[in-house]
Amino acid sequence: MLPSSLSRLKHSQSGNFFLFAGPCVIEGESMALAIAEKIVNLSDKYAIPYVFKGSYRKANRSRIDSFRGIGDEKALKILQKVGSTFDIPVVTDIHTEEEAFLAAEYVDVLQIPAFLCRQTELLEAAAKTQRWINIKKGQFLSPQAMQFAAQKVVDSGNDQVMLTERGTTFGYQDLVVDYRGIPLMQQFGYPVILDVTHSLQQPNQTAGVTGGLPQLIETMARAGIAVGVDGIFLETHPEPAKALSDGANMLPLDQLDHLLSRLSTICQIIKSF
C-alpha cells in the first residue's frame, strides 16, 4: 500500500504543494538520515507533503571519473531505511528495465531521467512495478509531447504518473523554463512538478563538470508556485561545495527553511483567489 502522502498527490490542488527533496546522490547513511530528518521537520512545520529524493546511482555523467555511487544495494538499503525511519515515501531514478524492478523493491516512486523519457521499454518496465512513476521532461521536448510518455505508462497498466519540468536546452550551455508548460502538462490530468535545481544547471562546461546558478533557486521556485505547479523538486546538501555530485546547483540545507516559508505563503495566497 502506498503511503498516504502519495495517494494524495493527485489531489494536491486542494492543499499545499508537495516537495521532492534530498541530496543528488546517496553518499552515506548518516548523511541521508540527517538531511531527511531536517526536511521532515520543516515539512511538518509548513504542512508540506514530503517525498525524500536520492539517486542510488548516477549513470549520466560527463566524465568517466565522475562519482557514480557507493554501490547499488548499499544505497538502495539506505533509501529504504530513510523511508521506514521517518515513515515517508522515497523516490530514486532508474536507467534500465532491470533497474526498475530492482529499485521498486526499496522505494515508492521511480523516476525516469529527462534524457530517457522517450524510452518505451523503460517506461513499460517502470509501469509494471505498480509504483508511482515520475517522468522528467526531456530538455529537447515540448510540454505537449509529454502526454505520449505518460500514455505509455498508462497503457502499460499504471495510471500513477507525475510529470516534471526541468528546463529546456537553450544554446549549448544553458537551460530555460517556459512556465506555460506547467498548465499545459496539467491538462493531461497528472500532477506536475517543477525541478528548480536542475533547471538552473549549466551543462557541457569545458571542465566536464556541470555548472549552475543556485542563487536563482528561490526565484525559480516562487514563479512555479505562482503559476500553480503541484510540486517542487530540489536537491539540497549541508555543504554543496563538498557534494560528490551536482554541487554547483544544489541548495544549502540551512537555506531550506527560509525557502519553504516563502513558498508556502505564496501558495496559500494563490489558492485563496
Short mmCIF file of N, CA and C in Angstrom, two decimals, residues 67-229:
data_model
loop_
_atom_site.label_atom_id
_atom_site.label_comp_id
_atom_site.label_asym_id
_atom_site.label_seq_id
_atom_site.Cartn_x
_atom_site.Cartn_y
_atom_site.Cartn_z
N PHE A 67 31.93 10.78 -9.83
CA PHE A 67 31.36 9.90 -8.80
C PHE A 67 30.00 9.38 -9.25
N ARG A 68 29.81 8.08 -9.11
CA ARG A 68 28.55 7.48 -9.56
C ARG A 68 27.77 6.77 -8.46
N GLY A 69 28.36 6.55 -7.30
CA GLY A 69 27.60 5.93 -6.24
C GLY A 69 28.46 5.10 -5.31
N ILE A 70 27.84 4.66 -4.20
CA ILE A 70 28.54 3.88 -3.19
C ILE A 70 28.27 2.39 -3.34
N GLY A 71 27.52 2.02 -4.37
CA GLY A 71 27.11 0.63 -4.57
C GLY A 71 25.60 0.54 -4.56
N ASP A 72 25.04 -0.15 -5.54
CA ASP A 72 23.59 -0.15 -5.73
C ASP A 72 22.83 -0.65 -4.51
N GLU A 73 23.16 -1.85 -4.04
CA GLU A 73 22.40 -2.44 -2.93
C GLU A 73 22.56 -1.62 -1.66
N LYS A 74 23.78 -1.16 -1.41
CA LYS A 74 24.03 -0.36 -0.21
C LYS A 74 23.21 0.92 -0.22
N ALA A 75 23.19 1.62 -1.36
CA ALA A 75 22.46 2.87 -1.46
C ALA A 75 20.95 2.64 -1.40
N LEU A 76 20.47 1.60 -2.04
CA LEU A 76 19.03 1.31 -2.02
C LEU A 76 18.57 0.96 -0.61
N LYS A 77 19.39 0.26 0.14
CA LYS A 77 19.02 -0.07 1.53
C LYS A 77 18.98 1.19 2.39
N ILE A 78 19.85 2.15 2.08
CA ILE A 78 19.81 3.42 2.81
C ILE A 78 18.53 4.16 2.49
N LEU A 79 18.14 4.19 1.22
CA LEU A 79 16.87 4.82 0.85
C LEU A 79 15.69 4.16 1.56
N GLN A 80 15.71 2.85 1.61
CA GLN A 80 14.65 2.13 2.30
C GLN A 80 14.62 2.48 3.79
N LYS A 81 15.81 2.60 4.38
CA LYS A 81 15.88 2.95 5.81
C LYS A 81 15.37 4.35 6.07
N VAL A 82 15.67 5.28 5.17
CA VAL A 82 15.14 6.64 5.31
C VAL A 82 13.61 6.60 5.33
N GLY A 83 13.03 5.86 4.39
CA GLY A 83 11.58 5.77 4.32
C GLY A 83 10.97 5.18 5.57
N SER A 84 11.54 4.08 6.07
CA SER A 84 10.98 3.41 7.24
C SER A 84 11.23 4.19 8.53
N THR A 85 12.38 4.85 8.62
CA THR A 85 12.71 5.61 9.83
C THR A 85 11.76 6.78 10.04
N PHE A 86 11.44 7.48 8.97
CA PHE A 86 10.63 8.69 9.08
C PHE A 86 9.21 8.51 8.56
N ASP A 87 8.88 7.30 8.11
CA ASP A 87 7.54 6.99 7.58
C ASP A 87 7.18 7.96 6.45
N ILE A 88 8.09 8.07 5.50
CA ILE A 88 7.87 8.93 4.34
C ILE A 88 8.14 8.14 3.06
N PRO A 89 7.51 8.53 1.95
CA PRO A 89 7.82 7.90 0.67
C PRO A 89 9.18 8.36 0.17
N VAL A 90 9.76 7.55 -0.70
CA VAL A 90 11.10 7.80 -1.22
C VAL A 90 11.09 7.63 -2.74
N VAL A 91 11.87 8.47 -3.43
CA VAL A 91 11.98 8.41 -4.89
C VAL A 91 13.44 8.27 -5.29
N THR A 92 13.69 7.47 -6.32
CA THR A 92 15.02 7.38 -6.91
C THR A 92 14.88 7.20 -8.41
N ASP A 93 15.94 7.52 -9.16
CA ASP A 93 15.88 7.42 -10.61
C ASP A 93 16.44 6.08 -11.09
N ILE A 94 15.92 5.65 -12.24
CA ILE A 94 16.32 4.39 -12.84
C ILE A 94 16.72 4.64 -14.29
N HIS A 95 17.47 3.67 -14.86
CA HIS A 95 18.01 3.89 -16.19
C HIS A 95 17.78 2.73 -17.16
N THR A 96 17.44 1.55 -16.63
CA THR A 96 17.20 0.36 -17.45
C THR A 96 15.99 -0.38 -16.93
N GLU A 97 15.49 -1.29 -17.76
CA GLU A 97 14.35 -2.10 -17.34
C GLU A 97 14.68 -2.92 -16.10
N GLU A 98 15.89 -3.47 -16.03
CA GLU A 98 16.28 -4.27 -14.87
C GLU A 98 16.30 -3.43 -13.59
N GLU A 99 16.76 -2.20 -13.72
CA GLU A 99 16.81 -1.32 -12.56
C GLU A 99 15.42 -1.00 -12.03
N ALA A 100 14.42 -0.96 -12.92
CA ALA A 100 13.06 -0.66 -12.48
C ALA A 100 12.61 -1.68 -11.44
N PHE A 101 12.81 -2.95 -11.72
CA PHE A 101 12.35 -3.99 -10.81
C PHE A 101 13.22 -4.07 -9.57
N LEU A 102 14.51 -3.76 -9.71
CA LEU A 102 15.40 -3.74 -8.55
C LEU A 102 15.02 -2.62 -7.59
N ALA A 103 14.92 -1.40 -8.10
CA ALA A 103 14.66 -0.25 -7.25
C ALA A 103 13.27 -0.31 -6.62
N ALA A 104 12.31 -0.89 -7.34
CA ALA A 104 10.94 -0.96 -6.83
C ALA A 104 10.83 -1.76 -5.54
N GLU A 105 11.82 -2.60 -5.26
CA GLU A 105 11.81 -3.36 -4.01
C GLU A 105 12.11 -2.47 -2.81
N TYR A 106 12.64 -1.27 -3.05
CA TYR A 106 13.13 -0.42 -1.96
C TYR A 106 12.44 0.93 -1.86
N VAL A 107 11.87 1.44 -2.97
CA VAL A 107 11.34 2.81 -2.97
C VAL A 107 9.89 2.83 -3.44
N ASP A 108 9.25 4.00 -3.28
CA ASP A 108 7.83 4.17 -3.60
C ASP A 108 7.59 4.81 -4.96
N VAL A 109 8.57 5.61 -5.41
CA VAL A 109 8.43 6.33 -6.68
C VAL A 109 9.67 6.05 -7.53
N LEU A 110 9.45 5.68 -8.79
CA LEU A 110 10.54 5.51 -9.74
C LEU A 110 10.58 6.72 -10.65
N GLN A 111 11.75 7.30 -10.79
CA GLN A 111 11.90 8.50 -11.60
C GLN A 111 12.61 8.18 -12.91
N ILE A 112 12.03 8.65 -14.01
CA ILE A 112 12.62 8.46 -15.33
C ILE A 112 13.41 9.71 -15.68
N PRO A 113 14.73 9.61 -15.85
CA PRO A 113 15.53 10.80 -16.17
C PRO A 113 15.10 11.45 -17.49
N ALA A 114 15.36 12.74 -17.59
CA ALA A 114 14.91 13.51 -18.75
C ALA A 114 15.43 12.94 -20.06
N PHE A 115 16.70 12.54 -20.09
CA PHE A 115 17.28 12.03 -21.33
C PHE A 115 16.64 10.70 -21.75
N LEU A 116 15.93 10.03 -20.83
CA LEU A 116 15.37 8.70 -21.11
C LEU A 116 13.85 8.71 -21.19
N CYS A 117 13.24 9.88 -21.22
CA CYS A 117 11.78 9.96 -21.09
C CYS A 117 11.02 9.37 -22.27
N ARG A 118 11.70 9.12 -23.38
CA ARG A 118 11.04 8.51 -24.55
C ARG A 118 11.32 7.02 -24.69
N GLN A 119 12.08 6.45 -23.77
CA GLN A 119 12.47 5.04 -23.86
C GLN A 119 11.28 4.14 -23.53
N THR A 120 10.67 3.59 -24.53
CA THR A 120 9.42 2.84 -24.35
C THR A 120 9.57 1.66 -23.42
N GLU A 121 10.60 0.85 -23.60
CA GLU A 121 10.75 -0.35 -22.76
C GLU A 121 11.02 0.02 -21.31
N LEU A 122 11.72 1.11 -21.08
CA LEU A 122 11.96 1.56 -19.71
C LEU A 122 10.66 2.00 -19.06
N LEU A 123 9.84 2.76 -19.79
CA LEU A 123 8.56 3.21 -19.25
C LEU A 123 7.63 2.04 -19.00
N GLU A 124 7.62 1.06 -19.89
CA GLU A 124 6.78 -0.12 -19.70
C GLU A 124 7.21 -0.90 -18.47
N ALA A 125 8.52 -1.08 -18.29
CA ALA A 125 9.01 -1.82 -17.13
C ALA A 125 8.69 -1.09 -15.84
N ALA A 126 8.88 0.23 -15.83
CA ALA A 126 8.55 1.01 -14.65
C ALA A 126 7.08 0.88 -14.30
N ALA A 127 6.23 0.95 -15.32
CA ALA A 127 4.78 0.84 -15.10
C ALA A 127 4.41 -0.49 -14.45
N LYS A 128 5.08 -1.55 -14.87
CA LYS A 128 4.73 -2.88 -14.37
C LYS A 128 5.05 -3.08 -12.89
N THR A 129 5.88 -2.22 -12.31
CA THR A 129 6.17 -2.33 -10.88
C THR A 129 5.01 -1.84 -10.02
N GLN A 130 4.09 -1.11 -10.64
CA GLN A 130 2.94 -0.52 -9.95
C GLN A 130 3.36 0.51 -8.91
N ARG A 131 4.55 1.05 -9.04
CA ARG A 131 4.95 2.19 -8.23
C ARG A 131 4.50 3.46 -8.94
N TRP A 132 4.51 4.59 -8.19
CA TRP A 132 4.33 5.87 -8.86
C TRP A 132 5.50 6.09 -9.80
N ILE A 133 5.25 6.72 -10.94
CA ILE A 133 6.28 6.97 -11.94
C ILE A 133 6.36 8.48 -12.19
N ASN A 134 7.52 9.06 -11.90
CA ASN A 134 7.76 10.48 -12.18
C ASN A 134 8.62 10.58 -13.42
N ILE A 135 8.07 11.16 -14.48
CA ILE A 135 8.79 11.28 -15.75
C ILE A 135 9.27 12.72 -15.90
N LYS A 136 10.57 12.88 -16.00
CA LYS A 136 11.11 14.21 -16.23
C LYS A 136 11.04 14.55 -17.72
N LYS A 137 10.61 15.77 -18.01
CA LYS A 137 10.50 16.21 -19.40
C LYS A 137 11.89 16.37 -20.01
N GLY A 138 12.09 15.77 -21.15
CA GLY A 138 13.36 15.92 -21.84
C GLY A 138 13.67 17.37 -22.16
N GLN A 139 14.93 17.74 -22.06
CA GLN A 139 15.35 19.11 -22.38
C GLN A 139 15.09 19.46 -23.84
N PHE A 140 14.77 18.45 -24.61
CA PHE A 140 14.60 18.59 -26.06
C PHE A 140 13.13 18.46 -26.47
N LEU A 141 12.22 18.34 -25.52
CA LEU A 141 10.81 18.09 -25.82
C LEU A 141 9.93 19.28 -25.46
N SER A 142 8.83 19.40 -26.18
CA SER A 142 7.80 20.37 -25.81
C SER A 142 6.97 19.80 -24.67
N PRO A 143 6.30 20.65 -23.90
CA PRO A 143 5.39 20.14 -22.86
C PRO A 143 4.31 19.23 -23.44
N GLN A 144 3.79 19.58 -24.60
CA GLN A 144 2.71 18.79 -25.20
C GLN A 144 3.16 17.37 -25.52
N ALA A 145 4.43 17.20 -25.84
CA ALA A 145 4.93 15.87 -26.20
C ALA A 145 4.96 14.91 -25.02
N MET A 146 4.89 15.44 -23.80
CA MET A 146 4.97 14.57 -22.62
C MET A 146 3.72 13.73 -22.42
N GLN A 147 2.63 14.10 -23.10
CA GLN A 147 1.43 13.27 -22.97
C GLN A 147 1.68 11.87 -23.50
N PHE A 148 2.56 11.73 -24.46
CA PHE A 148 2.81 10.41 -25.05
C PHE A 148 3.68 9.56 -24.14
N ALA A 149 4.62 10.19 -23.44
CA ALA A 149 5.41 9.45 -22.45
C ALA A 149 4.51 8.94 -21.33
N ALA A 150 3.63 9.81 -20.85
CA ALA A 150 2.71 9.41 -19.79
C ALA A 150 1.77 8.30 -20.27
N GLN A 151 1.31 8.41 -21.50
CA GLN A 151 0.37 7.43 -22.02
C GLN A 151 1.00 6.04 -22.13
N LYS A 152 2.29 5.97 -22.38
CA LYS A 152 2.96 4.67 -22.41
C LYS A 152 2.85 3.97 -21.06
N VAL A 153 2.98 4.73 -19.98
CA VAL A 153 2.86 4.16 -18.64
C VAL A 153 1.42 3.72 -18.39
N VAL A 154 0.48 4.58 -18.74
CA VAL A 154 -0.94 4.26 -18.54
C VAL A 154 -1.34 3.04 -19.35
N ASP A 155 -0.91 2.99 -20.60
CA ASP A 155 -1.26 1.85 -21.47
C ASP A 155 -0.60 0.56 -21.00
N SER A 156 0.40 0.68 -20.15
CA SER A 156 1.06 -0.50 -19.58
C SER A 156 0.45 -0.91 -18.25
N GLY A 157 -0.68 -0.28 -17.89
CA GLY A 157 -1.44 -0.71 -16.72
C GLY A 157 -1.19 0.06 -15.44
N ASN A 158 -0.68 1.29 -15.54
CA ASN A 158 -0.38 2.06 -14.33
C ASN A 158 -0.72 3.52 -14.58
N ASP A 159 -1.68 4.05 -13.82
CA ASP A 159 -2.07 5.45 -14.01
C ASP A 159 -1.48 6.37 -12.95
N GLN A 160 -0.51 5.87 -12.19
CA GLN A 160 0.12 6.66 -11.14
C GLN A 160 1.33 7.40 -11.73
N VAL A 161 1.04 8.49 -12.41
CA VAL A 161 2.04 9.20 -13.20
C VAL A 161 2.18 10.64 -12.72
N MET A 162 3.41 11.13 -12.69
CA MET A 162 3.71 12.53 -12.47
C MET A 162 4.66 12.99 -13.57
N LEU A 163 4.61 14.28 -13.89
CA LEU A 163 5.48 14.86 -14.91
C LEU A 163 6.29 15.99 -14.29
N THR A 164 7.55 16.08 -14.66
CA THR A 164 8.43 17.10 -14.09
C THR A 164 9.06 17.98 -15.16
N GLU A 165 8.89 19.27 -15.00
CA GLU A 165 9.56 20.27 -15.82
C GLU A 165 10.95 20.51 -15.24
N ARG A 166 11.99 20.43 -16.10
CA ARG A 166 13.35 20.66 -15.60
C ARG A 166 14.19 21.49 -16.56
N GLY A 167 13.48 22.32 -17.34
CA GLY A 167 14.19 23.23 -18.24
C GLY A 167 14.33 22.68 -19.65
N THR A 168 14.52 23.60 -20.57
CA THR A 168 14.69 23.27 -21.99
C THR A 168 16.03 23.82 -22.46
N THR A 169 16.71 23.02 -23.26
CA THR A 169 18.03 23.41 -23.75
C THR A 169 17.98 24.77 -24.45
N PHE A 170 18.89 25.65 -24.05
CA PHE A 170 18.96 27.00 -24.62
C PHE A 170 20.43 27.24 -24.99
N GLY A 171 20.76 26.98 -26.24
CA GLY A 171 22.16 27.02 -26.63
C GLY A 171 22.89 25.79 -26.12
N TYR A 172 24.19 25.86 -26.07
CA TYR A 172 24.99 24.70 -25.68
C TYR A 172 25.14 24.56 -24.17
N GLN A 173 25.08 25.66 -23.42
CA GLN A 173 25.46 25.60 -22.00
C GLN A 173 24.45 26.25 -21.07
N ASP A 174 23.18 26.19 -21.44
CA ASP A 174 22.19 26.81 -20.57
C ASP A 174 20.83 26.14 -20.76
N LEU A 175 19.94 26.39 -19.80
CA LEU A 175 18.57 25.91 -19.84
C LEU A 175 17.64 27.07 -19.50
N VAL A 176 16.43 27.02 -20.01
CA VAL A 176 15.40 27.99 -19.64
C VAL A 176 14.12 27.23 -19.31
N VAL A 177 13.30 27.82 -18.46
CA VAL A 177 12.00 27.24 -18.14
C VAL A 177 10.90 28.09 -18.77
N ASP A 178 10.07 27.45 -19.56
CA ASP A 178 8.89 28.10 -20.14
C ASP A 178 7.73 27.73 -19.21
N TYR A 179 7.30 28.68 -18.40
CA TYR A 179 6.28 28.39 -17.39
C TYR A 179 4.92 28.09 -17.99
N ARG A 180 4.73 28.37 -19.27
CA ARG A 180 3.48 27.96 -19.93
C ARG A 180 3.35 26.44 -19.92
N GLY A 181 4.48 25.74 -19.85
CA GLY A 181 4.45 24.29 -19.90
C GLY A 181 3.78 23.65 -18.70
N ILE A 182 3.76 24.35 -17.56
CA ILE A 182 3.15 23.77 -16.36
C ILE A 182 1.65 23.58 -16.54
N PRO A 183 0.87 24.62 -16.86
CA PRO A 183 -0.56 24.37 -17.09
C PRO A 183 -0.83 23.49 -18.30
N LEU A 184 0.03 23.57 -19.31
CA LEU A 184 -0.17 22.71 -20.48
C LEU A 184 -0.07 21.23 -20.08
N MET A 185 0.92 20.86 -19.27
CA MET A 185 1.05 19.46 -18.85
C MET A 185 -0.01 19.08 -17.83
N GLN A 186 -0.46 20.02 -17.02
CA GLN A 186 -1.53 19.72 -16.06
C GLN A 186 -2.83 19.34 -16.76
N GLN A 187 -3.00 19.81 -17.99
CA GLN A 187 -4.21 19.47 -18.73
C GLN A 187 -4.32 17.96 -19.00
N PHE A 188 -3.19 17.24 -18.92
CA PHE A 188 -3.23 15.80 -19.16
C PHE A 188 -3.80 15.04 -17.96
N GLY A 189 -3.95 15.72 -16.82
CA GLY A 189 -4.57 15.09 -15.65
C GLY A 189 -3.60 14.50 -14.65
N TYR A 190 -2.32 14.82 -14.77
CA TYR A 190 -1.31 14.29 -13.85
C TYR A 190 -0.70 15.43 -13.03
N PRO A 191 -0.26 15.13 -11.80
CA PRO A 191 0.47 16.16 -11.05
C PRO A 191 1.71 16.59 -11.81
N VAL A 192 2.02 17.89 -11.76
CA VAL A 192 3.18 18.43 -12.44
C VAL A 192 4.12 19.06 -11.40
N ILE A 193 5.39 18.72 -11.53
CA ILE A 193 6.43 19.15 -10.61
C ILE A 193 7.39 20.08 -11.34
N LEU A 194 7.93 21.06 -10.62
CA LEU A 194 8.99 21.91 -11.16
C LEU A 194 10.29 21.57 -10.45
N ASP A 195 11.27 21.12 -11.20
CA ASP A 195 12.60 20.83 -10.68
C ASP A 195 13.41 22.12 -10.72
N VAL A 196 13.51 22.80 -9.57
CA VAL A 196 14.09 24.13 -9.56
C VAL A 196 15.62 24.11 -9.54
N THR A 197 16.22 22.99 -9.20
CA THR A 197 17.69 22.96 -9.17
C THR A 197 18.28 22.50 -10.50
N HIS A 198 17.72 21.44 -11.09
CA HIS A 198 18.25 21.01 -12.38
C HIS A 198 17.91 22.02 -13.48
N SER A 199 16.84 22.79 -13.31
CA SER A 199 16.51 23.82 -14.29
C SER A 199 17.55 24.93 -14.31
N LEU A 200 18.36 25.00 -13.27
CA LEU A 200 19.39 26.03 -13.17
C LEU A 200 20.78 25.49 -13.48
N GLN A 201 20.84 24.28 -14.00
CA GLN A 201 22.12 23.74 -14.41
C GLN A 201 22.68 24.51 -15.62
N GLN A 202 24.00 24.49 -15.73
CA GLN A 202 24.68 24.98 -16.92
C GLN A 202 25.58 23.85 -17.41
N PRO A 203 25.02 23.02 -18.30
CA PRO A 203 25.71 21.79 -18.71
C PRO A 203 26.82 22.06 -19.73
N ASN A 204 27.55 21.00 -20.03
CA ASN A 204 28.54 21.00 -21.12
C ASN A 204 29.67 22.00 -20.91
N GLN A 205 30.07 22.17 -19.64
CA GLN A 205 31.22 23.04 -19.37
C GLN A 205 32.51 22.38 -19.87
N THR A 206 33.49 23.20 -20.21
CA THR A 206 34.72 22.65 -20.78
C THR A 206 35.48 21.76 -19.80
N ALA A 207 35.26 21.95 -18.48
CA ALA A 207 35.93 21.12 -17.49
C ALA A 207 35.29 19.74 -17.36
N GLY A 208 34.12 19.55 -17.99
CA GLY A 208 33.42 18.27 -17.89
C GLY A 208 32.62 18.13 -16.61
N VAL A 209 32.41 19.23 -15.89
CA VAL A 209 31.61 19.24 -14.67
C VAL A 209 30.51 20.29 -14.84
N THR A 210 29.28 19.90 -14.66
CA THR A 210 28.14 20.79 -14.87
C THR A 210 28.17 21.96 -13.88
N GLY A 211 27.91 23.16 -14.38
CA GLY A 211 27.80 24.34 -13.53
C GLY A 211 26.35 24.61 -13.16
N GLY A 212 26.12 25.75 -12.50
CA GLY A 212 24.75 26.06 -12.11
C GLY A 212 24.63 27.46 -11.57
N LEU A 213 23.36 27.85 -11.31
CA LEU A 213 23.03 29.18 -10.80
C LEU A 213 22.15 29.05 -9.55
N PRO A 214 22.68 28.49 -8.47
CA PRO A 214 21.85 28.22 -7.29
C PRO A 214 21.27 29.47 -6.65
N GLN A 215 21.86 30.64 -6.90
CA GLN A 215 21.34 31.88 -6.33
C GLN A 215 19.95 32.21 -6.87
N LEU A 216 19.53 31.52 -7.94
CA LEU A 216 18.22 31.78 -8.53
C LEU A 216 17.18 30.72 -8.15
N ILE A 217 17.52 29.82 -7.24
CA ILE A 217 16.58 28.77 -6.85
C ILE A 217 15.28 29.35 -6.32
N GLU A 218 15.36 30.32 -5.44
CA GLU A 218 14.13 30.90 -4.88
C GLU A 218 13.32 31.59 -5.96
N THR A 219 13.97 32.31 -6.85
CA THR A 219 13.27 32.97 -7.94
C THR A 219 12.50 31.96 -8.79
N MET A 220 13.18 30.88 -9.14
CA MET A 220 12.57 29.84 -9.97
C MET A 220 11.38 29.20 -9.26
N ALA A 221 11.56 28.88 -7.98
CA ALA A 221 10.52 28.19 -7.23
C ALA A 221 9.31 29.09 -6.99
N ARG A 222 9.55 30.35 -6.66
CA ARG A 222 8.45 31.28 -6.42
C ARG A 222 7.60 31.44 -7.67
N ALA A 223 8.24 31.51 -8.82
CA ALA A 223 7.50 31.63 -10.08
C ALA A 223 6.66 30.39 -10.33
N GLY A 224 7.23 29.22 -10.04
CA GLY A 224 6.49 27.98 -10.23
C GLY A 224 5.26 27.89 -9.35
N ILE A 225 5.39 28.26 -8.09
CA ILE A 225 4.25 28.24 -7.17
C ILE A 225 3.19 29.24 -7.64
N ALA A 226 3.63 30.41 -8.10
CA ALA A 226 2.68 31.41 -8.57
C ALA A 226 1.89 30.93 -9.77
N VAL A 227 2.54 30.14 -10.63
CA VAL A 227 1.86 29.59 -11.80
C VAL A 227 0.88 28.48 -11.41
N GLY A 228 1.10 27.84 -10.27
CA GLY A 228 0.19 26.80 -9.80
C GLY A 228 0.72 25.40 -9.92
N VAL A 229 2.04 25.23 -9.91
CA VAL A 229 2.62 23.89 -10.00
C VAL A 229 2.20 23.05 -8.79
#
